[in-house]
Amino acid sequence: DGGITQSPKYLFRKEGQNVTLSCEQNLNHDAMYWYRQDPGQGLRLIYYSQIVNDFQKGDIAEGYSVSREKKESFPLTVTSAQKNPTAFYLCASGGWDSNQPQHFGDGTRLSIL
Amino acid sequence: GQNIDQPTEMTATEGAIVQINCTYQTSGFNGLFWYQQHAGEAPTFLSYNVLDGLEEKGRFSSFLSRSKGYSYLLLKELQMKDSASYLCAVKWNTGFQKLVFGTGTRLLVSP
């Protein structure tokens, strides 16, 4: 079945450590997105990519990095510079037709040890 | 700015009808999505509105007034499984499908 796969489902980070969240899609979508969700807040855009080898900062990109080497994959690295990384991270993808909805993965919950 | 306002929380009874409102800045508006999200899960798409009027999909309907910067999601014949957060997301004329999400409305359906 087509969809978006995020892994791991739960992740723990130690102080000063970088961690990478995986996102893979087989929907043949050109665009991919990373969002962060905190309690009581809406989804906030971290990074997005319209096409392979290109990506743009979203509203809260500081302390995060991404790569888009393949159409299917858009990993997110939470660096040690992100001082408050505890959150629910959601990856999404969408086609060029902007009237079509974005499709979301099941999310990764990141916590600090 | 691109502010989106939704009520934080609503309660309703099984079998009833509930309306969840969403207001947004009209300048540059280019479409509005409603998503349902159960706790700890991925948001799932419910509806899309870009023109004025009502879109009906089974028990769920969504309405849009572009001139008023207003949308609502109407849920009929409420079921316990409808207890979830409902996210309003707006697309503005940024040349790309970048969405801005409201904070979501948490709906609690009681027996």
PDB file of C-alpha atoms in Angstrom:
ATOM      1  CA  ASP A   1       0.000   0.000   0.000  1.00  0.00           C
ATOM      2  CA  GLY A   2       1.164   3.549  -0.704  1.00  0.00           C
ATOM      3  CA  GLY A   3       1.964   5.742   2.227  1.00  0.00           C
ATOM      4  CA  ILE A   4       4.475   7.515   4.395  1.00  0.00           C
ATOM      5  CA  THR A   5       6.640   5.670   6.891  1.00  0.00           C
ATOM      6  CA  GLN A   6       8.304   7.418   9.792  1.00  0.00           C
ATOM      7  CA  SER A   7      10.785   5.752  12.113  1.00  0.00           C
ATOM      8  CA  PRO A   8      11.379   5.299  14.899  1.00  0.00           C
ATOM      9  CA  LYS A   9       8.040   5.800  16.631  1.00  0.00           C
ATOM     10  CA  TYR A  10       9.785   6.850  19.872  1.00  0.00           C
ATOM     11  CA  LEU A  11      13.252   8.355  20.196  1.00  0.00           C
ATOM     12  CA  PHE A  12      15.315   9.544  23.128  1.00  0.00           C
ATOM     13  CA  ARG A  13      18.108  12.068  22.877  1.00  0.00           C
ATOM     14  CA  LYS A  14      20.931  12.710  25.272  1.00  0.00           C
ATOM     15  CA  GLU A  15      22.272  16.179  25.898  1.00  0.00           C
ATOM     16  CA  GLY A  16      24.627  17.325  23.134  1.00  0.00           C
ATOM     17  CA  GLN A  17      23.601  14.548  20.787  1.00  0.00           C
ATOM     18  CA  ASN A  18      22.311  14.786  17.226  1.00  0.00           C
ATOM     19  CA  VAL A  19      19.506  12.425  16.252  1.00  0.00           C
ATOM     20  CA  THR A  20      17.999  11.679  12.846  1.00  0.00           C
ATOM     21  CA  LEU A  21      14.344  10.966  12.151  1.00  0.00           C
ATOM     22  CA  SER A  22      13.537   8.934   9.067  1.00  0.00           C
ATOM     23  CA  CYS A  23      10.724   9.643   6.585  1.00  0.00           C
ATOM     24  CA  GLU A  24      10.091   7.554   3.473  1.00  0.00           C
ATOM     25  CA  GLN A  25       7.187   7.815   1.020  1.00  0.00           C
ATOM     26  CA  ASN A  26       6.104   5.648  -1.912  1.00  0.00           C
ATOM     27  CA  LEU A  27       3.345   7.957  -3.142  1.00  0.00           C
ATOM     28  CA  ASN A  28       5.557   9.414  -5.877  1.00  0.00           C
ATOM     29  CA  HIS A  29       5.051  12.870  -4.379  1.00  0.00           C
ATOM     30  CA  ASP A  30       7.471  15.631  -5.288  1.00  0.00           C
ATOM     31  CA  ALA A  31       6.988  17.701  -2.136  1.00  0.00           C
ATOM     32  CA  MET A  32       7.815  16.646   1.396  1.00  0.00           C
ATOM     33  CA  TYR A  33       7.479  18.472   4.720  1.00  0.00           C
ATOM     34  CA  TRP A  34       8.518  18.252   8.354  1.00  0.00           C
ATOM     35  CA  TYR A  35       6.295  19.620  11.112  1.00  0.00           C
ATOM     36  CA  ARG A  36       6.659  19.859  14.850  1.00  0.00           C
ATOM     37  CA  GLN A  37       3.645  19.562  17.141  1.00  0.00           C
ATOM     38  CA  ASP A  38       3.658  20.688  20.779  1.00  0.00           C
ATOM     39  CA  PRO A  39       0.759  20.380  23.241  1.00  0.00           C
ATOM     40  CA  GLY A  40      -1.756  23.175  22.754  1.00  0.00           C
ATOM     41  CA  GLN A  41      -0.095  24.372  19.570  1.00  0.00           C
ATOM     42  CA  GLY A  42      -0.754  23.745  15.933  1.00  0.00           C
ATOM     43  CA  LEU A  43       1.627  22.048  13.547  1.00  0.00           C
ATOM     44  CA  ARG A  44       4.604  24.272  12.820  1.00  0.00           C
ATOM     45  CA  LEU A  45       6.641  23.891   9.648  1.00  0.00           C
ATOM     46  CA  ILE A  46      10.333  23.087  10.126  1.00  0.00           C
ATOM     47  CA  TYR A  47      11.568  22.418   6.585  1.00  0.00           C
ATOM     48  CA  TYR A  48      10.063  21.551   3.241  1.00  0.00           C
ATOM     49  CA  SER A  49      11.331  20.290  -0.089  1.00  0.00           C
ATOM     50  CA  GLN A  50       9.701  20.766  -3.468  1.00  0.00           C
ATOM     51  CA  ILE A  51      12.083  18.588  -5.414  1.00  0.00           C
ATOM     52  CA  VAL A  52      15.141  16.387  -5.016  1.00  0.00           C
ATOM     53  CA  ASN A  53      18.299  18.189  -3.906  1.00  0.00           C
ATOM     54  CA  ASP A  54      16.365  21.303  -2.916  1.00  0.00           C
ATOM     55  CA  PHE A  55      14.822  22.293   0.402  1.00  0.00           C
ATOM     56  CA  GLN A  56      13.666  25.451   2.160  1.00  0.00           C
ATOM     57  CA  LYS A  57      13.491  26.601   5.756  1.00  0.00           C
ATOM     58  CA  GLY A  58      10.082  26.751   7.330  1.00  0.00           C
ATOM     59  CA  ASP A  59       9.015  28.842  10.292  1.00  0.00           C
ATOM     60  CA  ILE A  60      11.118  27.121  12.975  1.00  0.00           C
ATOM     61  CA  ALA A  61      14.210  25.733  11.199  1.00  0.00           C
ATOM     62  CA  GLU A  62      16.816  26.718  13.810  1.00  0.00           C
ATOM     63  CA  GLY A  63      18.483  23.671  15.338  1.00  0.00           C
ATOM     64  CA  TYR A  64      17.328  21.327  12.567  1.00  0.00           C
ATOM     65  CA  SER A  65      18.787  20.133   9.276  1.00  0.00           C
ATOM     66  CA  VAL A  66      17.465  18.050   6.375  1.00  0.00           C
ATOM     67  CA  SER A  67      18.573  16.436   3.134  1.00  0.00           C
ATOM     68  CA  ARG A  68      16.697  15.345   0.012  1.00  0.00           C
ATOM     69  CA  GLU A  69      18.973  13.064  -1.964  1.00  0.00           C
ATOM     70  CA  LYS A  70      16.142  10.831  -3.174  1.00  0.00           C
ATOM     71  CA  LYS A  71      12.551  11.605  -4.066  1.00  0.00           C
ATOM     72  CA  GLU A  72      11.310   9.014  -1.575  1.00  0.00           C
ATOM     73  CA  SER A  73      13.320  10.129   1.439  1.00  0.00           C
ATOM     74  CA  PHE A  74      13.467  13.303   3.556  1.00  0.00           C
ATOM     75  CA  PRO A  75      15.331  12.684   6.840  1.00  0.00           C
ATOM     76  CA  LEU A  76      15.329  15.286   9.609  1.00  0.00           C
ATOM     77  CA  THR A  77      18.290  15.753  11.964  1.00  0.00           C
ATOM     78  CA  VAL A  78      17.638  17.361  15.324  1.00  0.00           C
ATOM     79  CA  THR A  79      20.956  18.883  16.304  1.00  0.00           C
ATOM     80  CA  SER A  80      22.331  19.729  19.728  1.00  0.00           C
ATOM     81  CA  ALA A  81      21.624  23.365  18.890  1.00  0.00           C
ATOM     82  CA  GLN A  82      17.896  22.686  19.280  1.00  0.00           C
ATOM     83  CA  LYS A  83      17.501  23.383  22.979  1.00  0.00           C
ATOM     84  CA  ASN A  84      13.910  22.264  23.341  1.00  0.00           C
ATOM     85  CA  PRO A  85      13.542  19.236  21.063  1.00  0.00           C
ATOM     86  CA  THR A  86      10.887  17.352  23.014  1.00  0.00           C
ATOM     87  CA  ALA A  87       7.883  17.206  20.670  1.00  0.00           C
ATOM     88  CA  PHE A  88       5.877  15.086  18.253  1.00  0.00           C
ATOM     89  CA  TYR A  89       7.409  15.247  14.761  1.00  0.00           C
ATOM     90  CA  LEU A  90       5.277  14.680  11.689  1.00  0.00           C
ATOM     91  CA  CYS A  91       6.438  14.151   8.123  1.00  0.00           C
ATOM     92  CA  ALA A  92       4.100  14.801   5.197  1.00  0.00           C
ATOM     93  CA  SER A  93       4.161  14.635   1.430  1.00  0.00           C
ATOM     94  CA  GLY A  94       2.099  16.155  -1.368  1.00  0.00           C
ATOM     95  CA  GLY A  95       1.895  16.328  -5.144  1.00  0.00           C
ATOM     96  CA  TRP A  96       2.216  19.355  -7.419  1.00  0.00           C
ATOM     97  CA  ASP A  97      -1.552  19.859  -7.464  1.00  0.00           C
ATOM     98  CA  SER A  98      -1.944  22.172  -4.505  1.00  0.00           C
ATOM     99  CA  ASN A  99      -5.649  21.371  -4.221  1.00  0.00           C
ATOM    100  CA  GLN A 100      -4.746  17.884  -3.052  1.00  0.00           C
ATOM    101  CA  PRO A 101      -4.168  17.287   0.663  1.00  0.00           C
ATOM    102  CA  GLN A 102      -0.869  16.554   2.281  1.00  0.00           C
ATOM    103  CA  HIS A 103      -0.518  12.986   3.548  1.00  0.00           C
ATOM    104  CA  PHE A 104       1.054  12.422   6.944  1.00  0.00           C
ATOM    105  CA  GLY A 105       3.201   9.729   8.497  1.00  0.00           C
ATOM    106  CA  ASP A 106       2.417   8.309  11.950  1.00  0.00           C
ATOM    107  CA  GLY A 107       4.922  10.566  13.672  1.00  0.00           C
ATOM    108  CA  THR A 108       7.990  10.252  15.873  1.00  0.00           C
ATOM    109  CA  ARG A 109       7.852  11.273  19.523  1.00  0.00           C
ATOM    110  CA  LEU A 110      11.204  12.664  20.635  1.00  0.00           C
ATOM    111  CA  SER A 111      12.111  13.012  24.299  1.00  0.00           C
ATOM    112  CA  ILE A 112      15.185  14.140  26.190  1.00  0.00           C
ATOM    113  CA  LEU A 113      16.968  11.792  28.586  1.00  0.00           C
TER     114      LEU A 113
ATOM    115  CA  GLY B   1       0.287  37.781   9.667  1.00  0.00           C
ATOM    116  CA  GLN B   2      -1.339  34.487   8.812  1.00  0.00           C
ATOM    117  CA  ASN B   3      -3.358  33.984  11.971  1.00  0.00           C
ATOM    118  CA  ILE B   4      -5.881  31.194  12.185  1.00  0.00           C
ATOM    119  CA  ASP B   5      -8.325  31.002  15.068  1.00  0.00           C
ATOM    120  CA  GLN B   6     -10.246  27.975  16.296  1.00  0.00           C
ATOM    121  CA  PRO B   7     -11.860  27.215  19.662  1.00  0.00           C
ATOM    122  CA  THR B   8      -9.567  25.207  21.900  1.00  0.00           C
ATOM    123  CA  GLU B   9     -12.069  22.648  23.088  1.00  0.00           C
ATOM    124  CA  MET B  10     -15.687  21.626  22.561  1.00  0.00           C
ATOM    125  CA  THR B  11     -17.929  18.979  24.080  1.00  0.00           C
ATOM    126  CA  ALA B  12     -20.988  17.303  22.616  1.00  0.00           C
ATOM    127  CA  THR B  13     -23.224  14.308  23.131  1.00  0.00           C
ATOM    128  CA  GLU B  14     -23.369  11.145  21.059  1.00  0.00           C
ATOM    129  CA  GLY B  15     -25.927  11.505  18.258  1.00  0.00           C
ATOM    130  CA  ALA B  16     -25.840  15.305  18.326  1.00  0.00           C
ATOM    131  CA  ILE B  17     -24.544  17.839  15.767  1.00  0.00           C
ATOM    132  CA  VAL B  18     -21.505  20.024  16.399  1.00  0.00           C
ATOM    133  CA  GLN B  19     -20.050  22.934  14.433  1.00  0.00           C
ATOM    134  CA  ILE B  20     -16.345  23.802  14.703  1.00  0.00           C
ATOM    135  CA  ASN B  21     -15.450  27.270  13.465  1.00  0.00           C
ATOM    136  CA  CYS B  22     -12.239  28.564  11.927  1.00  0.00           C
ATOM    137  CA  THR B  23     -11.430  32.171  11.057  1.00  0.00           C
ATOM    138  CA  TYR B  24      -8.413  33.364   9.106  1.00  0.00           C
ATOM    139  CA  GLN B  25      -6.873  36.380   7.415  1.00  0.00           C
ATOM    140  CA  THR B  26      -8.436  36.791   3.965  1.00  0.00           C
ATOM    141  CA  SER B  27      -5.538  38.482   2.153  1.00  0.00           C
ATOM    142  CA  GLY B  28      -3.908  36.006  -0.245  1.00  0.00           C
ATOM    143  CA  PHE B  29      -6.209  33.142   0.731  1.00  0.00           C
ATOM    144  CA  ASN B  30      -5.954  30.170  -1.612  1.00  0.00           C
ATOM    145  CA  GLY B  31      -7.737  27.232   0.019  1.00  0.00           C
ATOM    146  CA  LEU B  32      -8.613  25.627   3.356  1.00  0.00           C
ATOM    147  CA  PHE B  33      -8.245  22.058   4.587  1.00  0.00           C
ATOM    148  CA  TRP B  34      -9.791  20.287   7.563  1.00  0.00           C
ATOM    149  CA  TYR B  35      -7.964  17.368   9.177  1.00  0.00           C
ATOM    150  CA  GLN B  36      -8.908  14.994  11.991  1.00  0.00           C
ATOM    151  CA  GLN B  37      -6.235  13.905  14.440  1.00  0.00           C
ATOM    152  CA  HIS B  38      -6.653  11.317  17.181  1.00  0.00           C
ATOM    153  CA  ALA B  39      -4.238  11.666  20.086  1.00  0.00           C
ATOM    154  CA  GLY B  40      -0.734  10.504  19.200  1.00  0.00           C
ATOM    155  CA  GLU B  41      -1.683   9.698  15.619  1.00  0.00           C
ATOM    156  CA  ALA B  42      -1.244  11.238  12.192  1.00  0.00           C
ATOM    157  CA  PRO B  43      -3.706  13.862  10.945  1.00  0.00           C
ATOM    158  CA  THR B  44      -6.090  12.475   8.316  1.00  0.00           C
ATOM    159  CA  PHE B  45      -7.688  14.570   5.592  1.00  0.00           C
ATOM    160  CA  LEU B  46     -11.389  15.393   5.911  1.00  0.00           C
ATOM    161  CA  SER B  47     -12.229  18.147   3.433  1.00  0.00           C
ATOM    162  CA  TYR B  48     -10.982  20.923   1.175  1.00  0.00           C
ATOM    163  CA  ASN B  49     -12.714  24.209   0.342  1.00  0.00           C
ATOM    164  CA  VAL B  50     -11.522  26.909  -2.027  1.00  0.00           C
ATOM    165  CA  LEU B  51     -14.858  28.312  -3.298  1.00  0.00           C
ATOM    166  CA  ASP B  52     -17.728  29.668  -1.222  1.00  0.00           C
ATOM    167  CA  GLY B  53     -20.308  27.145  -0.152  1.00  0.00           C
ATOM    168  CA  LEU B  54     -20.857  23.826   1.499  1.00  0.00           C
ATOM    169  CA  GLU B  55     -19.029  20.573   0.741  1.00  0.00           C
ATOM    170  CA  GLU B  56     -20.756  17.469   2.101  1.00  0.00           C
ATOM    171  CA  LYS B  57     -19.138  14.101   2.732  1.00  0.00           C
ATOM    172  CA  GLY B  58     -21.354  11.719   4.620  1.00  0.00           C
ATOM    173  CA  ARG B  59     -21.665  12.805   8.254  1.00  0.00           C
ATOM    174  CA  PHE B  60     -19.104  15.589   7.763  1.00  0.00           C
ATOM    175  CA  SER B  61     -19.642  18.874   5.921  1.00  0.00           C
ATOM    176  CA  SER B  62     -17.415  21.910   5.533  1.00  0.00           C
ATOM    177  CA  PHE B  63     -18.446  25.462   4.702  1.00  0.00           C
ATOM    178  CA  LEU B  64     -16.411  28.401   3.437  1.00  0.00           C
ATOM    179  CA  SER B  65     -17.033  32.143   3.122  1.00  0.00           C
ATOM    180  CA  ARG B  66     -14.024  33.718   1.432  1.00  0.00           C
ATOM    181  CA  SER B  67     -15.185  37.297   1.956  1.00  0.00           C
ATOM    182  CA  LYS B  68     -15.654  36.757   5.691  1.00  0.00           C
ATOM    183  CA  GLY B  69     -12.511  34.680   6.224  1.00  0.00           C
ATOM    184  CA  TYR B  70     -14.624  31.989   7.848  1.00  0.00           C
ATOM    185  CA  SER B  71     -15.057  28.253   7.632  1.00  0.00           C
ATOM    186  CA  TYR B  72     -16.791  25.649   9.715  1.00  0.00           C
ATOM    187  CA  LEU B  73     -16.742  21.881   9.967  1.00  0.00           C
ATOM    188  CA  LEU B  74     -20.112  20.316  10.744  1.00  0.00           C
ATOM    189  CA  LEU B  75     -20.247  16.853  12.262  1.00  0.00           C
ATOM    190  CA  LYS B  76     -23.639  15.119  12.341  1.00  0.00           C
ATOM    191  CA  GLU B  77     -24.833  12.026  14.215  1.00  0.00           C
ATOM    192  CA  LEU B  78     -21.819  12.194  16.484  1.00  0.00           C
ATOM    193  CA  GLN B  79     -20.159   8.939  17.482  1.00  0.00           C
ATOM    194  CA  MET B  80     -17.741   8.272  20.304  1.00  0.00           C
ATOM    195  CA  LYS B  81     -14.978   7.685  17.759  1.00  0.00           C
ATOM    196  CA  ASP B  82     -15.355  11.321  16.626  1.00  0.00           C
ATOM    197  CA  SER B  83     -13.577  12.377  19.822  1.00  0.00           C
ATOM    198  CA  ALA B  84     -10.393  13.867  18.359  1.00  0.00           C
ATOM    199  CA  SER B  85      -8.720  17.139  17.483  1.00  0.00           C
ATOM    200  CA  TYR B  86      -9.881  18.922  14.333  1.00  0.00           C
ATOM    201  CA  LEU B  87      -7.249  21.007  12.562  1.00  0.00           C
ATOM    202  CA  CYS B  88      -7.993  23.892  10.230  1.00  0.00           C
ATOM    203  CA  ALA B  89      -5.165  24.572   7.750  1.00  0.00           C
ATOM    204  CA  VAL B  90      -4.990  27.450   5.293  1.00  0.00           C
ATOM    205  CA  LYS B  91      -3.048  27.786   2.075  1.00  0.00           C
ATOM    206  CA  TRP B  92      -2.008  31.258   1.027  1.00  0.00           C
ATOM    207  CA  ASN B  93      -0.680  32.488  -2.320  1.00  0.00           C
ATOM    208  CA  THR B  94       2.934  31.609  -1.664  1.00  0.00           C
ATOM    209  CA  GLY B  95       3.422  29.932  -5.039  1.00  0.00           C
ATOM    210  CA  PHE B  96       3.706  26.579  -3.312  1.00  0.00           C
ATOM    211  CA  GLN B  97       1.542  24.303  -1.228  1.00  0.00           C
ATOM    212  CA  LYS B  98       2.654  25.559   2.157  1.00  0.00           C
ATOM    213  CA  LEU B  99      -0.008  25.204   4.812  1.00  0.00           C
ATOM    214  CA  VAL B 100      -0.440  27.142   8.035  1.00  0.00           C
ATOM    215  CA  PHE B 101      -2.274  25.209  10.731  1.00  0.00           C
ATOM    216  CA  GLY B 102      -4.524  26.475  13.484  1.00  0.00           C
ATOM    217  CA  THR B 103      -3.979  25.181  17.014  1.00  0.00           C
ATOM    218  CA  GLY B 104      -6.774  22.644  16.570  1.00  0.00           C
ATOM    219  CA  THR B 105     -10.082  22.102  18.354  1.00  0.00           C
ATOM    220  CA  ARG B 106     -10.284  19.163  20.718  1.00  0.00           C
ATOM    221  CA  LEU B 107     -13.744  17.596  20.553  1.00  0.00           C
ATOM    222  CA  LEU B 108     -14.968  15.341  23.336  1.00  0.00           C
ATOM    223  CA  VAL B 109     -18.046  13.256  22.594  1.00  0.00           C
ATOM    224  CA  SER B 110     -19.815  11.864  25.640  1.00  0.00           C
ATOM    225  CA  PRO B 111     -22.458   9.107  25.857  1.00  0.00           C
TER     226      PRO B 111
END
